Amino acid sequence: MAGLVVCGLMACSKDDDRIPNVTPATCPSAIEMQVPAEMQKLIYTDNTGADVLPLIVGESAQLSYTLTPNDATFNEVVWTTSDATVATVENGKIEALSEKGLGYSIVTVSPAGMYSGSGVLSTLKVKVAAHLQQASEISLSAATTEVYEGEQIALSYAIEPEATTYRTLEWSSSDASVATVDSKGVVTGVSTGGTTTKLVTITGKAMDGSGVSASIDITVKRIVQPQSITLDQTYSADNGYAFALNEQGAQLSYTTVPAEATQSLIEWTSSDESIATVEAGYVKFKGFGEVTITATCPETGNKSTLKMNIPAGLLRETFHNPDHYSIYDAKQSGNGTTTSSEWHDGYLTITTYTVNATTQRADIKWWDLPATLHAGNYPIVAIKVDDVKDLYKADGVTARNLNFDVVGTSESGADYKALGNGNNKYTGDLKCSDGSHVFIYDLTTLAFGTGGLAPTNESISFRTFQLKYADIKTINHQVTYNLYWFQTFKTVDDVKKYVQDVDGLTYEVIK
């Protein structure tokens, strides 16, 4: 069969006279396409992850290739194009065709005789444009504008308009002795010249002769070895502070000597990574228990530790993190309306949906599951929320029902459902001076519809955890109410103290 190559034949034994000795053939194991240096700088990566070479109609590019190993017995190759109406290729020379072929074509080079399905190939996406579209605007950005000596940061950029032909930039540094920048926009800090910091300007210029460019100032920082570190103990378990697992993590505060020490040199470790991990001073919570976080100065060996407690049963949502909050509206809809929620620093505004001509509803759902309660550790469940009976009294609202719909399983395998087993079964109600209410559910006295009282010696993990805020009557339009926080406490007195000391409010005991 023409083109068939058999590689790796073994020489037969000299004692076997039937078959002569055969020298083994070496087949290519890899092939790499080579683009001329003057065109390499034009290649960009598109949103599919492909390398793209832009060409204008009538342009050509002579490509080459390298084979591995370089002494391969069979070194002939085949060039192909996926769309010959866009670009042709012959002996590595690509020709961008007429305007009828605008678009892209995939050019491939493979070893002859084995290119079909062999996996040994190299490709390049060629995009053909009718004419040169110059850039009108360039913008530069970076995750950080600071870099230490010897370290790197990657710059991002955007070129307008979207149809700009050349999508790469020519990069330059205002002072290469301070920082350099490569063809991909990666900045390397070189030296501050002995000062603490030094500023350098990085510029990206369009490749199309338009003269359009953009610049960004980068601060190069001198590497300073930390001699000692002191972790802030405000939130230490030894001081009685506890973190909630649903908070996900915490950024530790600390000081170093010297103050300008390079923080990336500090080494961080966790005593139990099943409870929490740590990176660059940020602790990520994984499970319940106590864990010790240690920060070490590598040059001196000086250390500082912080003991953190993440106890079972502690839930805390106070809406101070816009990127993560555990509880919000249950996403309900009806009669052409839907519930929604809007985050504010310190509270959430929830909009109801229309059940019927006289009734509104908007349940509150815990999305960060499982939610874990432990009646022995934190038996008091409390939620600070507007009571629509007060808020919309003038609009005719006289009723609403709060129903704690939960489904969970204890560590020993017992099922627990429906806290209080009915509407408005909260054991306490504090009306705060801002008009909101704190509804309290005491796990030591309030039984579940299934399972009875919660055990005090083990936790219950809930796969459904929702406060139904329903049967808001009588009103014929959507309304909003604010949810301020949802937390568990050790005692009712702790709830009252929190309202007074943290919220800064007075209250009236309604129930």
Coordinates of C-alpha atoms in Angstrom, one line a residue:
M1 CA 0.0 0.0 0.0
A2 CA 1.5 3.4 -1.0
G3 CA 2.6 5.5 1.9
L4 CA 2.5 2.7 4.5
V5 CA 5.4 3.0 7.0
V6 CA 6.2 0.2 9.4
C7 CA 8.4 1.5 12.3
G8 CA 10.4 -0.2 15.0
L9 CA 11.1 -3.6 13.2
M10 CA 13.3 -5.7 15.3
A11 CA 16.4 -7.4 13.7
C12 CA 16.0 -11.2 13.4
S13 CA 18.4 -13.7 15.0
K14 CA 21.5 -14.5 12.9
D15 CA 20.6 -18.1 13.4
D16 CA 17.3 -17.7 11.5
D17 CA 18.3 -18.0 7.8
R18 CA 14.7 -17.5 6.6
I19 CA 14.6 -13.7 7.3
P20 CA 17.5 -11.4 6.7
N21 CA 18.6 -8.8 9.3
V22 CA 16.5 -5.6 9.1
T23 CA 17.7 -2.2 10.4
P24 CA 15.0 -0.7 12.6
A25 CA 13.2 2.4 11.2
T26 CA 12.8 5.5 13.3
C27 CA 9.4 7.2 13.0
P28 CA 8.8 10.9 14.0
S29 CA 7.4 11.2 17.5
A30 CA 6.6 14.9 17.3
I31 CA 6.4 17.7 14.8
E32 CA 6.4 21.5 15.4
M33 CA 5.4 24.2 12.9
Q34 CA 7.8 27.1 12.7
V35 CA 6.5 30.7 11.8
P36 CA 8.9 33.4 10.6
A37 CA 10.1 35.7 13.4
E38 CA 8.5 38.8 11.8
M39 CA 5.1 37.1 11.9
Q40 CA 5.5 35.3 15.2
K41 CA 4.8 38.6 17.0
L42 CA 1.4 38.8 15.3
I43 CA 0.1 35.4 16.6
Y44 CA -2.5 35.6 19.3
T45 CA -4.6 33.1 21.2
D46 CA -8.4 33.3 20.6
N47 CA -11.2 32.4 22.9
T48 CA -11.0 28.7 21.8
G49 CA -7.4 28.5 22.9
A50 CA -6.1 28.3 19.3
D51 CA -3.0 30.2 18.1
V52 CA -4.1 32.5 15.3
L53 CA -2.0 34.1 12.6
P54 CA -3.9 37.1 11.0
L55 CA -3.3 37.6 7.3
I56 CA -4.7 40.1 4.8
V57 CA -6.0 39.0 1.4
G58 CA -3.1 38.6 -1.0
E59 CA -0.5 38.1 1.8
S60 CA 1.5 34.9 2.1
A61 CA 3.7 33.3 4.8
Q62 CA 6.4 30.7 4.4
L63 CA 6.3 28.2 7.2
S64 CA 8.7 25.5 8.1
Y65 CA 8.8 22.7 10.6
T66 CA 11.1 20.6 12.9
L67 CA 10.8 16.8 13.5
T68 CA 11.6 14.9 16.6
P69 CA 13.8 13.0 16.6
N70 CA 15.9 14.9 14.1
D71 CA 17.3 11.7 12.7
A72 CA 13.9 10.2 11.9
T73 CA 14.2 7.7 9.0
F74 CA 11.0 9.0 7.4
N75 CA 11.1 12.8 7.4
E76 CA 8.7 13.7 4.6
V77 CA 5.7 15.8 5.6
V78 CA 2.2 16.6 4.3
W79 CA 0.7 20.1 4.5
T80 CA -3.1 20.5 4.5
T81 CA -5.7 23.3 4.9
S82 CA -9.2 22.9 6.3
D83 CA -10.7 25.5 4.0
A84 CA -8.9 26.1 0.7
T85 CA -11.3 29.0 -0.1
V86 CA -9.8 30.9 2.7
A87 CA -6.1 29.9 2.5
T88 CA -4.1 27.4 0.5
V89 CA -0.8 25.8 1.6
E90 CA 1.9 24.2 -0.5
N91 CA 5.3 23.1 0.8
G92 CA 4.6 25.3 3.8
K93 CA 3.7 28.4 1.9
I94 CA 0.3 29.8 2.9
E95 CA -1.6 32.1 0.5
A96 CA -4.5 34.2 1.8
L97 CA -7.1 34.2 -0.9
S98 CA -9.7 36.5 -2.3
E99 CA -12.5 38.2 -0.3
K100 CA -14.8 35.2 -1.1
G101 CA -12.7 33.2 1.3
L102 CA -12.8 35.6 4.3
G103 CA -12.8 33.7 7.6
Y104 CA -10.3 31.1 8.9
S105 CA -8.7 27.9 8.0
I106 CA -6.7 25.4 10.0
V107 CA -3.3 24.7 8.5
T108 CA -1.8 21.3 9.5
V109 CA 1.6 19.7 9.0
S110 CA 2.1 16.0 9.6
P111 CA 4.6 13.3 8.8
A112 CA 3.8 11.7 5.5
G113 CA 2.1 8.3 5.6
M114 CA 1.0 8.7 9.2
Y115 CA -0.8 12.0 9.4
S116 CA -4.3 10.6 9.4
G117 CA -5.2 9.9 13.0
S118 CA -1.7 9.5 14.2
G119 CA -1.8 12.4 16.6
V120 CA 1.7 13.5 15.4
L121 CA 0.8 16.9 13.9
S122 CA 1.1 20.6 14.4
T123 CA -1.6 23.2 13.6
L124 CA -2.1 26.9 13.1
K125 CA -5.3 28.8 12.7
V126 CA -5.1 31.3 9.9
K127 CA -7.6 34.2 9.9
V128 CA -8.0 36.1 6.7
A129 CA -9.2 39.7 6.5
A130 CA -10.2 41.8 3.5
H131 CA -8.1 44.8 4.6
L132 CA -6.1 46.1 7.5
Q133 CA -8.4 47.2 10.3
Q134 CA -6.3 49.5 12.6
A135 CA -6.7 49.8 16.4
S136 CA -8.6 52.8 17.7
E137 CA -8.1 52.2 21.5
I138 CA -6.0 50.0 23.8
S139 CA -6.5 49.5 27.5
L140 CA -4.1 47.7 29.9
S141 CA -4.9 46.2 33.3
A142 CA -3.3 43.9 35.9
A143 CA -4.5 41.9 39.0
T144 CA -1.8 43.9 40.8
T145 CA 0.5 46.8 39.9
E146 CA 3.2 45.7 42.3
V147 CA 6.0 43.2 41.6
Y148 CA 9.0 42.2 43.7
E149 CA 12.5 41.9 42.3
G150 CA 12.8 38.6 40.5
E151 CA 9.0 38.0 40.4
Q152 CA 6.5 38.4 37.6
I153 CA 3.1 39.7 36.9
A154 CA 1.0 39.3 33.7
L155 CA -0.6 42.3 32.1
S156 CA -4.0 42.0 30.4
Y157 CA -5.1 44.1 27.5
A158 CA -8.1 44.9 25.3
I159 CA -8.0 46.3 21.7
E160 CA -10.8 48.1 20.1
P161 CA -12.6 47.7 17.8
E162 CA -13.2 44.0 18.0
A163 CA -12.4 43.6 14.3
T164 CA -8.9 45.0 14.6
T165 CA -6.7 42.8 12.5
Y166 CA -3.6 42.6 14.6
R167 CA -4.6 41.5 18.2
T168 CA -1.1 41.6 19.8
L169 CA 1.0 44.5 21.1
E170 CA 4.6 45.6 20.9
W171 CA 5.7 45.9 24.6
S172 CA 8.3 48.2 26.0
S173 CA 9.6 49.3 29.5
S174 CA 10.6 52.8 30.4
D175 CA 13.6 51.4 32.3
A176 CA 14.7 47.8 31.6
S177 CA 17.1 48.0 34.6
V178 CA 14.0 48.3 36.8
A179 CA 11.6 45.9 35.0
T180 CA 11.4 44.1 31.7
V181 CA 8.4 43.0 29.7
D182 CA 8.2 40.2 27.2
S183 CA 6.2 39.7 24.0
K184 CA 3.3 38.3 26.0
G185 CA 3.0 41.3 28.4
V186 CA 4.7 39.4 31.3
V187 CA 6.5 41.9 33.5
T188 CA 9.6 40.9 35.5
G189 CA 10.9 43.0 38.4
V190 CA 14.6 43.5 38.0
S191 CA 16.0 45.9 40.6
T192 CA 15.0 48.9 42.7
G193 CA 18.6 50.1 42.8
G194 CA 18.7 49.6 46.5
T195 CA 15.6 51.8 47.3
T196 CA 12.5 50.3 48.8
T197 CA 10.4 50.8 45.6
K198 CA 10.8 52.1 42.1
L199 CA 8.2 53.0 39.5
V200 CA 8.4 51.9 35.9
T201 CA 6.1 52.5 33.0
I202 CA 5.1 49.6 30.7
T203 CA 3.7 50.5 27.3
G204 CA 1.8 48.3 24.8
K205 CA 1.6 49.7 21.3
A206 CA -0.5 48.5 18.3
M207 CA 1.4 46.5 15.6
D208 CA -0.6 48.1 12.7
G209 CA 1.2 51.4 12.4
S210 CA -1.7 53.3 13.9
G211 CA 0.4 54.7 16.7
V212 CA -2.3 53.8 19.3
S213 CA -0.8 52.7 22.6
A214 CA -1.6 52.5 26.3
S215 CA 0.7 52.5 29.4
I216 CA 0.5 51.3 33.0
D217 CA 2.7 52.2 35.9
I218 CA 4.2 49.2 37.8
T219 CA 5.8 49.5 41.2
V220 CA 8.9 47.3 41.7
K221 CA 9.5 46.4 45.3
R222 CA 12.8 45.5 46.9
I223 CA 12.9 42.0 48.5
V224 CA 13.3 42.4 52.3
Q225 CA 13.6 39.3 54.4
P226 CA 11.1 39.3 57.3
Q227 CA 12.9 39.0 60.6
S228 CA 9.8 38.4 62.8
I229 CA 6.0 38.3 62.5
T230 CA 3.2 38.8 64.9
L231 CA -0.3 37.5 64.2
D232 CA -3.2 39.6 65.5
Q233 CA -4.8 37.6 68.4
T234 CA -8.2 39.5 68.3
Y235 CA -9.9 36.5 66.8
S236 CA -8.1 33.8 68.7
A237 CA -9.9 30.8 70.1
D238 CA -7.9 31.6 73.3
N239 CA -9.8 34.9 73.5
G240 CA -13.1 33.1 73.1
Y241 CA -13.7 33.9 69.4
A242 CA -15.3 31.4 67.0
F243 CA -15.6 31.4 63.3
A244 CA -18.6 30.0 61.4
L245 CA -17.9 27.4 58.7
N246 CA -20.3 29.1 56.3
E247 CA -18.1 32.3 56.4
Q248 CA -15.7 30.2 54.2
G249 CA -12.5 31.9 55.4
A250 CA -10.7 34.8 56.9
Q251 CA -7.8 37.1 56.0
L252 CA -5.4 37.2 59.0
S253 CA -4.0 40.5 60.2
Y254 CA -0.3 40.7 61.2
T255 CA 2.7 42.9 61.5
T256 CA 6.3 42.2 60.5
V257 CA 9.7 43.5 61.4
P258 CA 10.9 45.3 59.3
A259 CA 7.5 46.7 58.3
E260 CA 8.4 46.7 54.6
A261 CA 9.3 43.0 54.7
T262 CA 8.4 41.1 51.6
Q263 CA 5.2 39.3 52.7
S264 CA 5.4 36.6 50.0
L265 CA 8.4 35.2 51.8
I266 CA 6.4 34.3 54.9
E267 CA 5.7 30.6 55.1
W268 CA 2.2 29.6 56.3
T269 CA 1.1 26.2 57.7
S270 CA -2.0 24.7 59.2
S271 CA -2.0 22.1 62.0
D272 CA -4.9 20.3 60.4
E273 CA -5.8 20.9 56.8
S274 CA -9.0 18.9 57.1
I275 CA -10.2 21.8 59.3
A276 CA -8.5 24.8 57.5
T277 CA -5.9 25.5 54.9
V278 CA -3.8 28.7 54.7
E279 CA -2.2 30.6 51.8
A280 CA -0.6 34.0 51.9
G281 CA -2.4 34.7 55.3
Y282 CA -5.8 33.7 54.0
V283 CA -7.4 30.9 56.0
K284 CA -9.9 28.7 54.1
F285 CA -12.3 26.8 56.3
K286 CA -12.8 23.1 55.5
G287 CA -14.5 21.5 58.6
F288 CA -15.3 21.8 62.3
G289 CA -12.7 21.9 65.1
E290 CA -9.7 23.8 66.4
V291 CA -6.7 24.5 64.2
T292 CA -3.5 26.4 64.7
I293 CA -2.2 28.6 62.0
T294 CA 1.6 29.3 62.0
A295 CA 3.5 32.0 60.1
T296 CA 7.3 31.5 59.9
C297 CA 10.1 33.9 58.8
P298 CA 12.3 31.6 56.7
E299 CA 15.6 33.4 57.3
T300 CA 15.3 33.7 61.1
G301 CA 13.0 30.9 61.9
N302 CA 10.9 33.3 64.0
K303 CA 7.2 32.2 64.2
S304 CA 3.8 33.4 65.3
T305 CA 0.7 31.3 65.8
L306 CA -3.0 31.8 66.0
K307 CA -5.5 29.2 67.3
M308 CA -8.8 29.3 65.4
N309 CA -12.0 27.6 66.4
I310 CA -14.7 26.6 63.9
P311 CA -17.3 24.9 66.1
A312 CA -20.2 22.7 64.9
G313 CA -23.5 24.4 65.2
L314 CA -22.3 28.0 64.7
L315 CA -24.1 29.7 61.8
R316 CA -23.4 33.4 61.1
E317 CA -24.6 35.4 58.2
T318 CA -24.4 39.2 58.5
F319 CA -24.2 40.2 54.8
H320 CA -20.9 41.9 54.9
N321 CA -19.4 39.9 52.0
P322 CA -20.9 40.8 48.6
D323 CA -19.1 37.8 46.9
H324 CA -20.5 35.2 49.3
Y325 CA -23.6 35.0 51.5
S326 CA -25.3 31.9 52.6
I327 CA -29.0 32.8 52.8
Y328 CA -31.3 34.7 50.4
D329 CA -34.6 34.4 48.7
A330 CA -35.8 30.9 47.7
K331 CA -36.4 31.9 44.1
Q332 CA -40.1 31.5 43.8
S333 CA -42.5 32.7 41.2
G334 CA -46.2 32.9 40.3
N335 CA -48.8 35.0 38.4
G336 CA -46.1 36.6 36.3
T337 CA -43.9 37.7 39.3
T338 CA -40.8 36.3 40.8
T339 CA -38.9 36.8 44.1
S340 CA -35.6 38.5 44.1
S341 CA -33.0 39.7 46.6
E342 CA -30.5 42.6 46.6
W343 CA -27.4 42.7 48.7
H344 CA -26.5 45.8 50.8
D345 CA -23.6 46.0 53.2
G346 CA -25.3 44.7 56.4
Y347 CA -28.6 43.5 55.1
L348 CA -30.5 41.9 52.2
T349 CA -33.7 43.3 50.6
I350 CA -36.1 40.6 49.5
T351 CA -39.0 41.1 47.1
T352 CA -42.1 38.9 47.3
Y353 CA -44.0 37.2 44.5
T354 CA -47.8 37.2 44.0
V355 CA -49.5 34.0 45.1
N356 CA -53.0 35.3 44.3
A357 CA -54.9 38.5 44.4
T358 CA -54.7 38.8 48.2
T359 CA -51.5 37.0 49.1
Q360 CA -47.7 37.5 48.8
R361 CA -44.8 35.2 49.7
A362 CA -41.0 35.2 49.7
D363 CA -39.3 32.4 51.6
I364 CA -35.7 32.6 52.9
K365 CA -33.4 29.8 52.0
W366 CA -30.0 28.7 53.2
W367 CA -28.1 27.8 50.0
D368 CA -24.7 27.0 51.5
L369 CA -25.6 23.4 52.4
P370 CA -25.4 21.5 54.6
A371 CA -26.3 23.8 57.4
T372 CA -25.3 22.3 60.7
L373 CA -27.0 22.8 64.1
H374 CA -25.7 21.6 67.4
A375 CA -28.1 22.0 70.3
G376 CA -25.3 21.4 72.8
N377 CA -23.1 24.1 71.4
Y378 CA -25.4 26.7 70.0
P379 CA -29.1 25.9 70.8
I380 CA -30.5 29.4 70.0
V381 CA -31.4 30.0 66.3
A382 CA -32.2 33.7 65.7
I383 CA -33.1 35.8 62.7
K384 CA -33.3 39.6 62.5
V385 CA -35.8 40.5 59.8
D386 CA -38.6 43.0 59.0
D387 CA -42.1 41.8 60.1
V388 CA -44.4 42.7 57.2
K389 CA -47.3 42.9 59.7
D390 CA -45.6 46.1 61.1
L391 CA -44.0 47.2 57.8
Y392 CA -47.2 47.2 55.7
K393 CA -49.9 47.6 58.4
A394 CA -51.1 50.8 56.7
D395 CA -51.5 48.8 53.4
G396 CA -53.8 46.3 55.0
V397 CA -51.4 43.5 55.9
T398 CA -52.7 41.8 59.1
A399 CA -51.1 38.3 58.8
R400 CA -48.0 36.4 57.8
N401 CA -46.7 32.9 58.6
L402 CA -43.2 31.9 59.5
N403 CA -42.6 28.2 59.1
F404 CA -39.1 26.6 59.7
D405 CA -39.0 23.9 57.0
V406 CA -35.8 21.8 57.5
V407 CA -34.8 18.3 56.7
G408 CA -31.6 16.9 58.3
T409 CA -29.9 13.8 59.7
S410 CA -27.9 13.6 63.0
E411 CA -24.5 12.1 63.3
S412 CA -26.1 8.9 64.7
G413 CA -28.5 8.7 61.7
A414 CA -31.8 10.0 63.1
D415 CA -34.0 12.1 60.9
Y416 CA -35.2 15.6 61.9
K417 CA -37.8 17.6 60.0
A418 CA -40.0 20.7 60.5
L419 CA -38.6 22.7 63.4
G420 CA -41.6 23.6 65.6
N421 CA -43.9 21.6 63.2
G422 CA -46.1 24.5 62.3
N423 CA -46.5 28.2 61.6
N424 CA -45.1 30.9 63.9
K425 CA -43.6 28.5 66.4
Y426 CA -40.7 30.8 67.3
T427 CA -40.1 30.8 71.1
G428 CA -39.1 34.5 71.3
D429 CA -39.8 37.8 69.5
L430 CA -37.8 41.0 70.1
K431 CA -39.0 44.1 68.5
C432 CA -36.0 46.3 67.9
S433 CA -35.9 50.1 67.9
D434 CA -35.3 50.2 64.2
G435 CA -38.6 48.5 63.6
S436 CA -37.2 45.1 62.8
H437 CA -37.9 41.9 64.7
V438 CA -35.6 39.2 66.0
F439 CA -37.4 35.8 65.9
I440 CA -35.8 33.2 68.2
Y441 CA -36.0 29.4 68.1
D442 CA -34.8 27.6 71.2
L443 CA -33.7 24.0 70.3
T444 CA -33.7 23.0 73.9
T445 CA -37.5 23.5 74.2
L446 CA -38.8 23.5 70.6
A447 CA -39.2 20.1 69.1
F448 CA -39.0 19.0 65.4
G449 CA -42.1 17.5 63.8
T450 CA -40.0 14.5 63.1
G451 CA -37.3 13.5 65.6
G452 CA -38.5 15.4 68.6
L453 CA -36.0 17.6 70.5
A454 CA -32.5 18.0 69.0
P455 CA -29.8 16.0 70.8
T456 CA -27.3 18.0 72.8
N457 CA -24.3 15.6 72.2
E458 CA -24.2 15.6 68.4
S459 CA -24.8 17.8 65.4
I460 CA -27.6 17.6 62.8
S461 CA -26.7 18.3 59.2
F462 CA -29.5 19.8 57.2
R463 CA -29.9 19.3 53.4
T464 CA -33.0 21.5 53.4
F465 CA -32.9 24.7 55.6
Q466 CA -35.6 27.2 54.8
L467 CA -37.7 29.7 56.6
K468 CA -41.0 30.0 54.8
Y469 CA -42.2 33.6 54.9
A470 CA -45.7 33.0 53.6
D471 CA -49.4 33.9 53.6
I472 CA -48.7 37.6 53.7
K473 CA -52.3 39.0 53.7
T474 CA -54.1 41.0 52.6
I475 CA -52.3 42.8 49.9
N476 CA -52.5 42.8 46.1
H477 CA -49.0 43.8 45.0
Q478 CA -45.4 42.8 45.5
V479 CA -43.6 44.1 48.6
T480 CA -40.1 44.1 50.0
Y481 CA -38.6 43.4 53.4
N482 CA -35.1 43.4 54.8
L483 CA -33.2 40.5 56.2
Y484 CA -30.4 41.8 58.5
W485 CA -28.8 38.6 59.9
F486 CA -29.2 35.0 60.7
Q487 CA -27.1 33.5 63.5
T488 CA -27.0 30.8 66.2
F489 CA -26.2 31.7 69.8
K490 CA -25.4 30.0 73.1
T491 CA -28.2 31.7 75.1
V492 CA -31.1 34.1 74.6
D493 CA -29.1 36.6 76.7
D494 CA -26.4 36.5 74.1
V495 CA -29.0 37.4 71.4
K496 CA -30.1 40.4 73.4
K497 CA -26.5 41.5 74.1
Y498 CA -25.8 41.2 70.3
V499 CA -28.7 43.5 69.5
Q500 CA -27.6 46.0 72.0
D501 CA -23.8 45.9 71.6
V502 CA -23.3 45.1 67.9
D503 CA -26.5 46.4 66.3
G504 CA -26.6 49.4 68.8
L505 CA -30.4 49.0 69.3
T506 CA -32.8 48.7 72.1
Y507 CA -35.7 46.2 72.0
E508 CA -39.1 45.3 73.4
V509 CA -39.8 41.7 74.3
I510 CA -43.0 40.7 72.4
K511 CA -42.8 37.0 73.3

